[in-house]
Amino acid sequence: MRPRSVRAQATLGASAVVALALGAASVALLGALEANLTRSAQADAEQQAVTIAALAAAGRLDSVPPPARGTDFVQVVDAQGRVLAASPNLEGRPALAPAPPRIPGTVRDTWKGVRVREAHRQRVVQVTTVTANGLVTVYAGTSLRDADTADETIMAALFITVPLLVLIVAAITWRVTGWALRPVEAIRAEVAEIGDRELHRRVPVPRTRDEVARLAVTMNATLDRLEAAGIRQRRFIADASHELRSPITVLRTQLEVAQAHPDPALWGELVSGALEDTVRLQDLAADLLLLARLDTSQAPPGAAVDLTEVARDAARTRGDGRVPVGAGIAPGVTVRGSTIWLSRLVTNLLDNAQRHAEQRVFLVLRVDRARGEAVLEVTDDGAGIAPADRERVFERFTRLDDARARDEGGTGLGLAIARDIALRLGGTLCVGDSPKGARLVARLPLAR
């Protein structure tokens, strides 16, 4: 029974609220009208009763006046219940009340029905006063036919008007909600037609500056990110295919040469070259697998890792390299992350620095207490990185010097992997300013 569409829910809600409001207003209107008409009738009857009570107290009941305007009947009863005087329409009728009150005062009451042969309600005011012959009660009443007629008329009008107003509100709400949701339906229809080959399409943005327009803008921004991710993925596949094709081609050529010229003197050189290309393929496959895991997996559990020990181990294994690595490592630096990921981060930064350095590579690990971060800096004295390329070097398969990188085994994935690891661990990796060479700065949150 619950409506499923937003349009139907809005219409039902608005109709229910309007129905409740009109119902409450109708009850309040009827109550106010009833009270006003009843007070008016009571005032007239009370004035007549007080006037006749004054005549009774003065001993002049023989001149009982006929009911005044606004009063339908008058009756005077003594303490024994005998009728002393009455208006013409009550002549011969017994006392309206079987036992008049014993204490002087004024009582107001409403009767329903046939006490005075009246189909409508009657408002009766009884005033008890003291006379020379004892207590006398004066009954003065008036018919509430005007109040009953007004109530019936207004209730009939409300029975027609309230449902009609509710239907009008429901129709207007249905139409207005339809107009408001029309752009949403257009957005939904457009998104439903967008496939994986049509990410260039965008949803229409309405001219209004409301929530629907902001939804369309957000949806287009999401489609922009999806399209960029798709382009990046296709570019990554193409670059990976290109990188894999080169060593595979060289390896195949070497094997074909070895097969065509079965000269044992050439086998050593051919096997050495084939082994070198196989290692390059293995390293490239490992890097691609790690990138895939970084793209699809969650961050590792936030275990405390001694970054000082990881940095020392990485620097210690570089002592016999082409370019020696100096180190300035602060003790007791602990961060949250994975030992394997942090080791790969430091290793990739040192590999990149040694590949481009001329004579020196320096590793620095310090603590930035103000920001609660561990700062890892790797500098070299090579050609450096131009300001225009400081972001491009972190793109996958990017080489600023293709020929040199290929000769030394670089695939263009080292810095991309290092930045992805830093980001997944809640940190950053960027290129800093340096008077000579390149300076890569990684910031990681300290373990609390």
Tab-separated table of N, CA and C in Angstrom, residues 282-292 344 348 411 413-414 417:
chain	number	residue	atom	x	y	z
A	282	GLN	N	60.635	-10.262	-15.703
A	282	GLN	CA	60.194	-10.626	-14.365
A	282	GLN	C	59.956	-9.379	-13.509
A	283	ASP	N	60.895	-8.431	-13.585
A	283	ASP	CA	60.731	-7.191	-12.812
A	283	ASP	C	59.505	-6.411	-13.272
A	284	LEU	N	59.312	-6.350	-14.590
A	284	LEU	CA	58.173	-5.618	-15.117
A	284	LEU	C	56.857	-6.281	-14.707
A	285	ALA	N	56.807	-7.607	-14.767
A	285	ALA	CA	55.594	-8.314	-14.352
A	285	ALA	C	55.321	-8.101	-12.864
A	286	ALA	N	56.374	-8.102	-12.048
A	286	ALA	CA	56.193	-7.856	-10.614
A	286	ALA	C	55.665	-6.443	-10.361
A	287	ASP	N	56.225	-5.455	-11.108
A	287	ASP	CA	55.738	-4.081	-10.937
A	287	ASP	C	54.282	-3.948	-11.364
A	288	LEU	N	53.927	-4.568	-12.473
A	288	LEU	CA	52.537	-4.508	-12.928
A	288	LEU	C	51.588	-5.168	-11.929
A	289	LEU	N	52.021	-6.287	-11.365
A	289	LEU	CA	51.185	-6.963	-10.375
A	289	LEU	C	51.015	-6.100	-9.123
A	290	LEU	N	52.089	-5.446	-8.701
A	290	LEU	CA	51.993	-4.583	-7.526
A	290	LEU	C	51.078	-3.392	-7.792
A	291	LEU	N	51.180	-2.805	-8.993
A	291	LEU	CA	50.286	-1.691	-9.329
A	291	LEU	C	48.829	-2.132	-9.334
A	292	ALA	N	48.574	-3.324	-9.871
A	292	ALA	CA	47.206	-3.833	-9.868
A	292	ALA	C	46.691	-4.019	-8.445
A	344	ARG	N	59.520	-1.243	-0.226
A	344	ARG	CA	59.449	-0.986	-1.669
A	344	ARG	C	59.491	0.504	-1.959
A	348	ASN	N	62.507	1.962	-4.256
A	348	ASN	CA	62.239	2.622	-5.542
A	348	ASN	C	62.847	4.020	-5.582
A	411	THR	N	61.765	0.962	-16.078
A	411	THR	CA	60.505	0.733	-16.789
A	411	THR	C	59.563	1.920	-16.694
A	413	LEU	N	58.040	2.786	-13.914
A	413	LEU	CA	57.003	2.467	-12.935
A	413	LEU	C	57.456	2.702	-11.498
A	414	GLY	N	58.744	2.922	-11.281
A	414	GLY	CA	59.253	3.007	-9.913
A	414	GLY	C	58.639	4.142	-9.121
A	417	ILE	N	54.847	3.687	-8.536
A	417	ILE	CA	54.567	2.754	-7.440
A	417	ILE	C	54.843	3.416	-6.097
